[in-house]
């Protein structure tokens, strides 16, 4: 996309970059201009170079990363080669995926003031900038709250506040909502929208939550294998290049996908919720036929995991869990959902003995977990932590997968067989001799999953397994998990992605304030919209659309995925022009 460079806040010109000791370049001849006030959504499969690209704009690449960079990077028309990173921070602000990596102080107010203080600004300037950032982020009433007591959304808003206090011209956000629940996601996106619309700050947002963010962007840029392959208006990109986007692992927003299925005109108005609902009411037949999907509990399955009257009280007296009673049968595929702080991770940590019950019992195959050793639990329950770096500690990808297998006492032949299978399953074979921390966040997540699956546990517990992953890798990975589930493995996965929960789980457990709030077949739980909204969870867009159609008198089944819409259309008489 050609831009007038006099109005550009950033220019990347013919940039090629390679990390040290890695043969293939991470960026190849990239050209990108960002205009003042633009909102750019940068998408692409994990490991395609998105994070590397944006880090060239504030000097982190190559100054801190090392490696060789050819080409030029300009900020406000000036080549930044040799520029000090702390000086660039006044022009280019960046918020990372994990807010804990950029929070330094005890309280919110202190942390937001940290940047201006370190640049030696005057006391009054520091106060003014901090007050302004607190106002924009809605954190003024929490100014003196301790960082370690904040929710994920509040931490990310604090990190954003620290950047606002620096008053940059360009704001870069690298998957800032990946670890956040719907409430935290909305909080962060509202702030980003305000900065762009009201303050005219240029935004580059890397994000996999396309449905939530596409309506904010003025431009979409697709990266593949270190190159920019698409660049244009969001509506045009998602309407006319759907196949290319999907091939790259980026699935279009559901409204766009549904609009395309219904052959609606390709314009922004046609892709609003109201317009799509009106179109569906007009053209879809009223037939409450069976969707032929399986969202019921496995029949005649034995109890695999039983949780009885479980309480957990933290130091200080607060209860993280209160009277949890659950029976999880063998071969169930369960989505465990709820807002940040609802008790999901606390509950999951009890399943592997990281936390012990204050009261109550957890039984695996009828045996109290307290009577099992840690290795015994580990062989039965495989656990993926939310942050893959918490369970990666070797110097090579293949050695990471071998570690647990060696501890199980397997022979070399069996170890090699399982390692190669896990590498292939997670599409990591070409990286087997790489250092794990040279991988992208999404690739490290897949490595952690590979290490677990290689041990072949009977219960698989995944805490936010899709973090940092493009949709193609998510679908491939969870399809493998689904196949293991069909072979009898019990799967429990924690997620904030309702589209993923709808597509793969046959049962949903909703946590609220340390208690089980809802529990049932996925379609039934998503249909209980009034109850769900009290937990700030929204069903997928296609589910909301079909529920609204039913309220308007249309005899139509509740759908969980766009694929179910396609199946419904193909199974029912419909207007010929709809394909």
XYZ file of C-alpha atoms in Angstrom:
579
model
C 0.000 0.000 0.000
C 1.587 3.258 -1.117
C 1.684 6.014 1.465
C 2.723 9.634 1.519
C 5.806 9.483 3.734
C 5.388 13.038 4.960
C 2.230 11.843 6.781
C 3.792 8.581 7.956
C 4.747 7.923 11.539
C 6.788 4.844 10.575
C 8.420 3.456 7.439
C 10.006 0.026 7.020
C 12.021 -0.034 3.819
C 13.372 -3.253 2.243
C 14.060 -4.802 5.656
C 15.578 -8.275 5.842
C 16.566 -9.675 9.219
C 18.126 -12.912 10.496
C 18.581 -13.945 14.125
C 22.009 -15.199 15.258
C 22.733 -18.858 14.513
C 19.540 -19.261 12.477
C 20.017 -19.822 8.765
C 16.725 -18.684 7.291
C 15.760 -15.001 7.649
C 12.824 -14.083 9.886
C 12.024 -11.072 7.666
C 12.591 -10.876 3.912
C 12.494 -7.581 1.997
C 9.613 -6.129 4.017
C 8.151 -2.727 3.143
C 5.501 -1.140 5.343
C 4.374 2.452 5.903
C 2.160 3.438 8.841
C 0.244 6.704 8.539
C -0.513 8.964 11.472
C -3.804 7.896 13.060
C -4.009 4.534 11.279
C -5.194 1.389 13.065
C -3.378 -1.591 11.552
C -4.315 -5.168 12.431
C -1.226 -7.317 11.802
C -2.099 -10.996 11.388
C -0.357 -14.186 10.333
C 0.460 -17.709 11.493
C 2.543 -18.092 14.634
C 6.253 -17.864 13.813
C 5.705 -15.846 10.601
C 7.701 -12.846 11.859
C 5.023 -10.493 13.222
C 6.706 -9.896 16.594
C 10.113 -9.561 14.949
C 8.747 -6.965 12.535
C 7.231 -4.700 15.186
C 10.353 -4.974 17.339
C 12.363 -3.359 14.537
C 10.286 -0.220 15.108
C 11.529 0.395 18.651
C 15.061 -0.920 18.208
C 14.671 -4.140 20.208
C 15.581 -5.827 16.913
C 18.489 -5.900 16.316
C 19.891 -3.935 19.307
C 18.929 -6.454 21.999
C 18.278 -9.537 19.886
C 21.493 -9.441 17.897
C 21.468 -10.632 14.309
C 21.808 -8.856 10.974
C 19.347 -6.258 9.707
C 19.473 -4.884 6.154
C 17.286 -2.010 4.976
C 15.997 1.037 6.855
C 13.503 1.750 9.621
C 12.292 5.343 9.958
C 10.249 6.867 12.767
C 8.785 10.288 12.003
C 11.048 10.423 8.954
C 14.303 9.709 10.839
C 16.432 6.580 10.416
C 16.603 4.920 13.858
C 19.819 2.993 13.207
C 22.062 3.510 16.246
C 19.316 5.289 18.192
C 19.087 4.542 21.924
C 16.102 2.367 22.865
C 15.085 4.601 25.781
C 14.863 7.587 23.430
C 12.766 5.643 20.933
C 10.358 4.839 23.795
C 9.113 8.429 23.610
C 8.003 7.845 20.016
C 7.176 4.139 19.895
C 5.401 2.412 22.793
C 4.973 -1.360 22.998
C 2.748 -3.557 25.142
C 3.641 -7.238 25.289
C 1.540 -10.378 25.560
C 2.278 -10.899 29.251
C 1.916 -7.675 31.303
C 4.029 -9.101 34.128
C 7.103 -8.731 31.921
C 6.779 -4.934 31.916
C 5.430 -4.073 35.371
C 8.179 -3.010 37.770
C 6.700 -1.174 40.749
C 4.532 -2.007 43.753
C 1.472 0.083 42.908
C -0.369 1.132 39.751
C 0.478 4.816 40.128
C 4.164 4.119 40.723
C 4.369 1.813 37.727
C 2.749 4.263 35.340
C 5.132 6.988 36.541
C 8.148 4.678 36.109
C 8.948 5.595 32.478
C 8.793 9.395 32.768
C 10.779 9.248 36.019
C 13.562 7.249 34.404
C 13.791 9.749 31.574
C 14.404 12.547 34.085
C 11.272 14.555 33.388
C 10.204 17.325 35.736
C 8.075 16.444 38.748
C 5.038 18.304 37.416
C 5.374 16.669 33.986
C 5.521 13.236 35.646
C 2.409 14.009 37.721
C 0.498 15.339 34.705
C 1.402 12.368 32.514
C 0.543 9.859 35.252
C -2.807 11.485 35.993
C -3.650 11.542 32.282
C -2.749 7.846 31.857
C -4.819 6.901 34.919
C -7.805 8.755 33.485
C -7.549 7.153 30.035
C -7.183 3.618 31.435
C -9.912 4.061 34.056
C -7.494 3.181 36.867
C -7.599 6.426 38.859
C -9.572 4.853 41.715
C -7.030 2.002 41.870
C -3.957 4.257 41.851
C -2.555 2.941 45.161
C -3.499 -0.720 44.658
C -0.708 -3.283 44.673
C 0.211 -4.740 41.270
C 0.235 -8.319 42.566
C -3.441 -8.042 43.608
C -4.692 -7.006 40.170
C -6.671 -9.086 37.680
C -5.157 -9.867 34.284
C -7.165 -7.083 32.641
C -6.125 -4.546 35.276
C -2.466 -5.512 34.842
C -2.666 -5.073 31.093
C -4.403 -1.705 31.514
C -1.578 -0.691 33.858
C 1.012 -1.697 31.247
C -0.880 0.350 28.657
C -1.003 3.271 31.104
C 2.770 3.155 31.417
C 3.051 3.553 27.642
C 0.430 6.324 27.516
C 2.505 8.256 30.073
C 5.360 8.253 27.546
C 3.053 9.949 24.983
C 4.268 8.023 21.905
C 3.228 8.659 18.299
C 3.017 4.938 17.540
C 1.491 2.344 19.845
C 2.309 -1.337 19.239
C 0.390 -4.086 21.028
C 1.629 -7.664 20.637
C -1.331 -9.924 21.492
C -2.309 -7.867 24.552
C -5.540 -9.803 25.209
C -4.289 -13.376 24.733
C -4.431 -14.221 28.454
C -7.539 -12.163 29.238
C -11.173 -13.107 29.775
C -13.932 -11.321 27.796
C -14.146 -8.533 30.398
C -10.403 -7.849 30.348
C -10.377 -8.043 26.556
C -13.126 -5.420 26.257
C -11.368 -3.154 28.766
C -8.130 -3.235 26.790
C -9.758 -2.882 23.348
C -11.849 0.077 24.510
C -8.701 1.886 25.628
C -6.957 1.141 22.319
C -9.990 2.401 20.410
C -10.049 5.607 22.468
C -6.344 6.265 21.884
C -6.789 5.822 18.153
C -10.045 7.725 17.664
C -9.672 10.524 20.215
C -5.902 10.974 20.435
C -5.084 10.128 16.782
C -2.321 7.750 17.897
C -1.224 5.236 15.261
C -1.890 1.646 16.330
C -0.334 -1.644 15.252
C -2.180 -4.536 16.879
C -1.105 -8.166 16.635
C -4.078 -10.266 17.657
C -5.675 -13.651 16.960
C -9.112 -12.640 18.333
C -10.302 -11.466 14.919
C -14.008 -11.202 15.775
C -13.324 -8.764 18.601
C -10.795 -6.498 16.889
C -11.592 -6.336 13.175
C -14.265 -3.663 13.663
C -11.610 -1.362 15.168
C -9.050 -1.647 12.367
C -8.786 0.607 9.341
C -6.329 -1.736 7.650
C -5.308 -5.412 7.747
C -1.794 -6.635 6.962
C -1.132 -10.367 6.504
C 2.341 -11.819 7.032
C 3.501 -15.241 5.863
C 7.009 -16.664 6.260
C 8.599 -13.292 6.938
C 6.862 -11.451 4.076
C 3.806 -9.223 3.721
C 1.386 -10.972 1.372
C -1.825 -8.937 1.791
C -2.429 -5.333 2.794
C -5.721 -3.484 2.552
C -9.165 -2.585 3.856
C -10.474 -5.173 6.385
C -13.783 -5.685 4.598
C -12.085 -6.162 1.225
C -9.430 -8.504 2.658
C -11.831 -10.793 4.510
C -14.479 -10.779 1.775
C -12.278 -11.300 -1.279
C -9.287 -13.194 0.120
C -10.959 -15.634 2.509
C -9.267 -18.712 1.012
C -5.791 -17.175 1.209
C -6.386 -16.032 4.787
C -7.586 -19.486 5.836
C -4.633 -21.138 4.118
C -2.384 -18.860 6.189
C -4.195 -19.958 9.353
C -6.263 -16.777 9.781
C -9.982 -17.417 9.840
C -12.249 -14.493 8.961
C -14.588 -12.873 11.479
C -17.767 -14.923 11.837
C -19.939 -12.078 10.547
C -17.811 -11.881 7.392
C -17.842 -15.655 6.948
C -21.626 -15.879 7.404
C -22.147 -12.919 5.075
C -20.062 -14.671 2.418
C -22.052 -17.905 2.845
C -25.307 -16.008 2.375
C -23.902 -14.181 -0.664
C -24.503 -10.806 0.925
C -23.014 -7.777 -0.805
C -19.429 -7.235 0.252
C -19.649 -3.981 2.137
C -19.208 -2.956 5.742
C -22.925 -2.490 6.315
C -23.638 -6.045 5.148
C -21.270 -7.396 7.797
C -22.870 -5.766 10.823
C -24.658 -8.040 13.288
C -28.039 -6.458 12.527
C -27.628 -6.813 8.745
C -26.553 -10.458 8.983
C -29.458 -11.252 11.334
C -31.912 -9.620 8.917
C -30.443 -11.578 5.992
C -30.631 -14.892 7.877
C -34.262 -14.227 8.876
C -35.108 -13.562 5.233
C -33.409 -16.451 3.459
C -33.000 -19.364 5.878
C -35.789 -21.947 5.993
C -37.619 -22.485 9.260
C -36.664 -26.059 10.023
C -35.662 -27.228 13.479
C -33.937 -30.285 12.025
C -31.269 -32.288 13.791
C -27.781 -30.894 13.171
C -26.290 -34.382 13.625
C -23.679 -33.208 16.084
C -22.463 -34.822 19.279
C -22.663 -32.534 22.273
C -23.790 -35.055 24.850
C -21.833 -36.890 27.496
C -20.327 -40.260 26.502
C -22.789 -43.079 27.201
C -22.007 -45.663 29.912
C -18.582 -44.161 30.601
C -16.959 -44.843 33.961
C -16.090 -42.043 36.372
C -12.522 -41.011 35.614
C -12.249 -38.056 37.939
C -14.411 -37.232 40.959
C -14.270 -34.003 42.946
C -16.171 -34.077 46.223
C -16.970 -31.078 48.438
C -13.704 -29.397 47.490
C -12.689 -26.167 49.210
C -9.425 -24.263 48.892
C -8.529 -21.400 51.201
C -5.533 -19.213 50.425
C -3.217 -17.655 52.974
C -5.010 -14.610 54.291
C -8.350 -16.371 54.470
C -9.845 -15.865 50.986
C -11.478 -18.905 49.388
C -10.396 -19.740 45.847
C -12.772 -22.717 45.619
C -16.027 -23.367 47.457
C -17.899 -26.678 47.575
C -16.903 -28.039 44.157
C -18.688 -31.291 43.296
C -18.014 -32.767 39.861
C -17.998 -36.163 38.230
C -15.989 -36.314 35.024
C -16.404 -39.488 33.028
C -13.829 -41.186 30.876
C -13.582 -39.759 27.344
C -15.409 -36.513 28.081
C -14.139 -33.381 26.321
C -14.806 -30.532 28.722
C -14.345 -26.780 28.312
C -13.746 -25.087 31.676
C -14.617 -21.405 31.319
C -15.153 -18.310 33.438
C -13.718 -14.855 34.042
C -10.150 -14.304 35.298
C -10.100 -15.118 38.994
C -13.162 -17.395 38.860
C -11.176 -20.415 40.087
C -10.446 -22.308 36.856
C -6.666 -22.500 37.238
C -6.923 -23.037 40.998
C -9.162 -26.045 40.349
C -6.894 -27.423 37.641
C -3.828 -27.161 39.891
C -5.538 -29.471 42.371
C -5.749 -32.154 39.688
C -1.956 -32.541 39.593
C -1.256 -31.938 43.276
C 0.251 -28.468 42.874
C -2.391 -27.335 45.359
C -3.891 -29.455 48.134
C -7.530 -29.233 49.211
C -8.323 -27.341 52.380
C -11.330 -29.646 52.548
C -12.753 -32.360 50.315
C -11.377 -35.041 48.028
C -10.202 -35.592 44.464
C -10.384 -39.170 43.195
C -8.679 -40.479 40.068
C -10.082 -43.871 39.076
C -11.461 -44.118 42.609
C -8.136 -43.412 44.348
C -7.649 -40.281 46.454
C -4.996 -38.127 44.800
C -3.468 -37.546 48.244
C -2.517 -41.256 48.300
C -0.595 -40.998 45.010
C 2.987 -39.853 44.538
C 3.772 -36.975 42.174
C 5.200 -39.343 39.480
C 2.058 -41.497 39.735
C -0.171 -38.459 39.255
C 2.001 -37.214 36.371
C 1.624 -40.513 34.515
C -2.159 -40.307 34.781
C -2.629 -36.527 34.356
C -0.783 -34.434 31.768
C -0.905 -30.703 32.453
C -0.163 -27.731 30.208
C 0.493 -24.472 32.043
C -0.899 -21.193 30.737
C 2.625 -19.844 30.210
C 4.712 -22.433 28.313
C 7.940 -20.918 29.701
C 6.977 -22.317 33.109
C 7.633 -25.860 31.874
C 10.406 -25.463 29.305
C 13.942 -25.774 30.646
C 16.243 -27.679 28.279
C 18.513 -26.335 25.514
C 16.983 -28.194 22.569
C 13.451 -28.789 21.368
C 13.831 -32.563 21.062
C 15.551 -32.811 24.467
C 12.567 -31.031 26.013
C 10.246 -33.781 24.801
C 12.694 -36.534 25.835
C 12.993 -35.287 29.413
C 9.717 -36.666 30.776
C 10.057 -39.894 28.789
C 13.489 -40.587 30.280
C 12.068 -40.107 33.766
C 9.436 -42.720 32.919
C 12.261 -45.223 32.301
C 11.391 -45.942 28.661
C 13.975 -47.473 26.326
C 15.719 -45.357 23.688
C 13.743 -46.815 20.793
C 10.384 -46.008 22.382
C 11.601 -42.543 23.378
C 12.710 -41.710 19.816
C 9.420 -43.014 18.425
C 7.333 -40.854 20.774
C 9.518 -37.769 20.303
C 9.293 -37.935 16.505
C 5.544 -38.520 16.663
C 5.014 -35.544 18.995
C 7.222 -33.273 16.872
C 5.269 -34.208 13.753
C 1.913 -33.757 15.482
C 2.814 -30.248 16.665
C 4.581 -29.314 13.382
C 7.923 -28.779 15.111
C 10.114 -31.325 13.313
C 12.147 -28.658 11.482
C 12.917 -26.962 14.816
C 14.009 -30.086 16.737
C 17.619 -28.893 17.156
C 16.695 -25.280 17.956
C 16.847 -23.717 21.415
C 13.234 -23.525 22.697
C 13.507 -19.828 23.496
C 14.385 -19.033 19.882
C 10.826 -20.087 19.011
C 7.795 -17.820 18.963
C 5.347 -17.868 21.891
C 2.917 -19.983 19.859
C 5.643 -22.462 18.901
C 6.786 -22.749 22.538
C 3.177 -23.465 23.472
C 3.104 -26.290 20.928
C 6.394 -27.621 22.308
C 4.948 -27.769 25.821
C 1.923 -29.631 24.439
C 4.205 -32.049 22.566
C 6.082 -32.825 25.787
C 2.807 -33.727 27.490
C 1.308 -35.776 24.668
C 4.506 -37.810 24.299
C 3.943 -39.150 27.829
C 0.497 -40.437 26.776
C -1.444 -39.506 29.938
C -5.033 -40.690 30.315
C -6.289 -37.307 31.530
C -5.153 -34.230 29.602
C -5.577 -30.845 31.307
C -4.820 -27.802 29.152
C -4.737 -24.291 30.646
C -5.312 -21.859 27.751
C -3.680 -24.112 25.107
C -4.545 -21.773 22.219
C -2.642 -18.727 23.517
C -0.528 -17.182 20.757
C -1.743 -19.676 18.145
C -3.248 -18.918 14.770
C -6.558 -20.654 14.065
C -5.075 -23.224 11.673
C -2.593 -24.490 14.276
C -5.321 -24.403 16.930
C -7.609 -26.549 14.797
C -4.872 -29.029 13.884
C -3.756 -29.349 17.484
C -7.256 -29.732 18.921
C -8.199 -32.168 16.172
C -5.327 -34.359 17.375
C -6.606 -33.979 20.920
C -10.096 -34.903 19.687
C -8.702 -38.083 18.129
C -7.055 -38.986 21.447
C -10.377 -38.225 23.119
C -12.122 -40.710 20.800
C -9.570 -43.319 21.901
C -10.683 -42.858 25.501
C -8.574 -39.966 26.806
C -10.362 -37.514 29.080
C -9.766 -33.876 28.125
C -10.300 -30.764 30.243
C -9.304 -27.482 28.676
C -9.478 -23.973 30.087
C -10.200 -21.331 27.492
C -11.447 -17.796 26.954
C -12.104 -18.556 23.275
C -15.798 -19.338 22.997
C -15.521 -20.340 19.325
C -13.033 -23.048 20.275
C -15.175 -24.186 23.218
C -18.192 -24.419 20.920
C -16.347 -26.366 18.241
C -14.646 -29.034 20.357
C -16.239 -29.547 23.766
C -19.235 -31.762 24.455
C -19.637 -30.394 27.992
C -19.017 -27.000 29.541
C -18.355 -26.109 33.150
C -18.690 -22.401 33.959
C -16.913 -21.116 37.081
C -17.957 -17.998 38.958
C -16.344 -16.704 42.163
C -14.815 -20.067 43.039
C -17.984 -22.086 42.465
C -19.495 -24.165 39.662
C -22.107 -21.827 38.178
C -23.245 -23.809 35.117
C -22.554 -27.378 34.024
C -24.048 -29.195 31.062
C -23.888 -30.016 27.344
C -22.211 -27.224 25.404
C -25.291 -26.298 23.355
C -27.436 -26.055 26.496
C -24.934 -23.876 28.358
C -24.512 -21.477 25.433
C -28.296 -21.259 25.141
C -28.548 -20.018 28.748
C -27.562 -16.516 27.634
C -29.027 -14.591 30.568
C -27.063 -16.692 33.054
C -23.921 -16.515 30.917
C -24.041 -12.734 30.671
C -23.780 -12.497 34.472
C -20.316 -14.056 34.060
C -19.528 -11.606 31.210
C -19.304 -14.472 28.725
C -20.920 -14.208 25.291
C -21.728 -17.215 23.100
C -20.226 -17.328 19.586
C -21.790 -14.929 17.090
C -23.511 -17.709 15.117
C -25.085 -18.963 18.361
C -26.343 -15.492 19.273
C -27.756 -15.058 15.773
C -29.711 -18.325 15.858
C -30.964 -17.631 19.383
C -32.177 -14.184 18.250
C -33.878 -15.793 15.256
C -35.741 -18.141 17.579
C -36.849 -15.163 19.685
C -38.242 -13.610 16.508
C -40.296 -16.755 15.848
C -38.027 -18.567 13.394
C -38.106 -22.347 13.864
C -34.362 -22.988 13.643
C -31.863 -25.036 15.691
C -29.317 -23.349 17.948
C -25.987 -23.501 16.107
C -22.529 -23.471 17.656
C -20.287 -23.102 14.602
C -20.368 -21.692 11.090
C -19.798 -25.247 9.821
C -23.147 -26.167 11.369
C -24.729 -23.331 9.378
C -23.230 -24.779 6.187
C -24.553 -28.243 7.069
C -27.982 -26.830 7.828
C -28.137 -25.009 4.504
C -27.040 -28.082 2.529
C -29.613 -30.283 4.301
C -32.592 -27.964 3.740
C -34.291 -26.454 0.665
C -33.075 -22.885 0.294
C -32.957 -20.107 -2.237
C -30.840 -21.264 -5.243
C -28.526 -18.271 -5.141
C -27.231 -19.221 -1.694
C -24.349 -21.685 -1.822
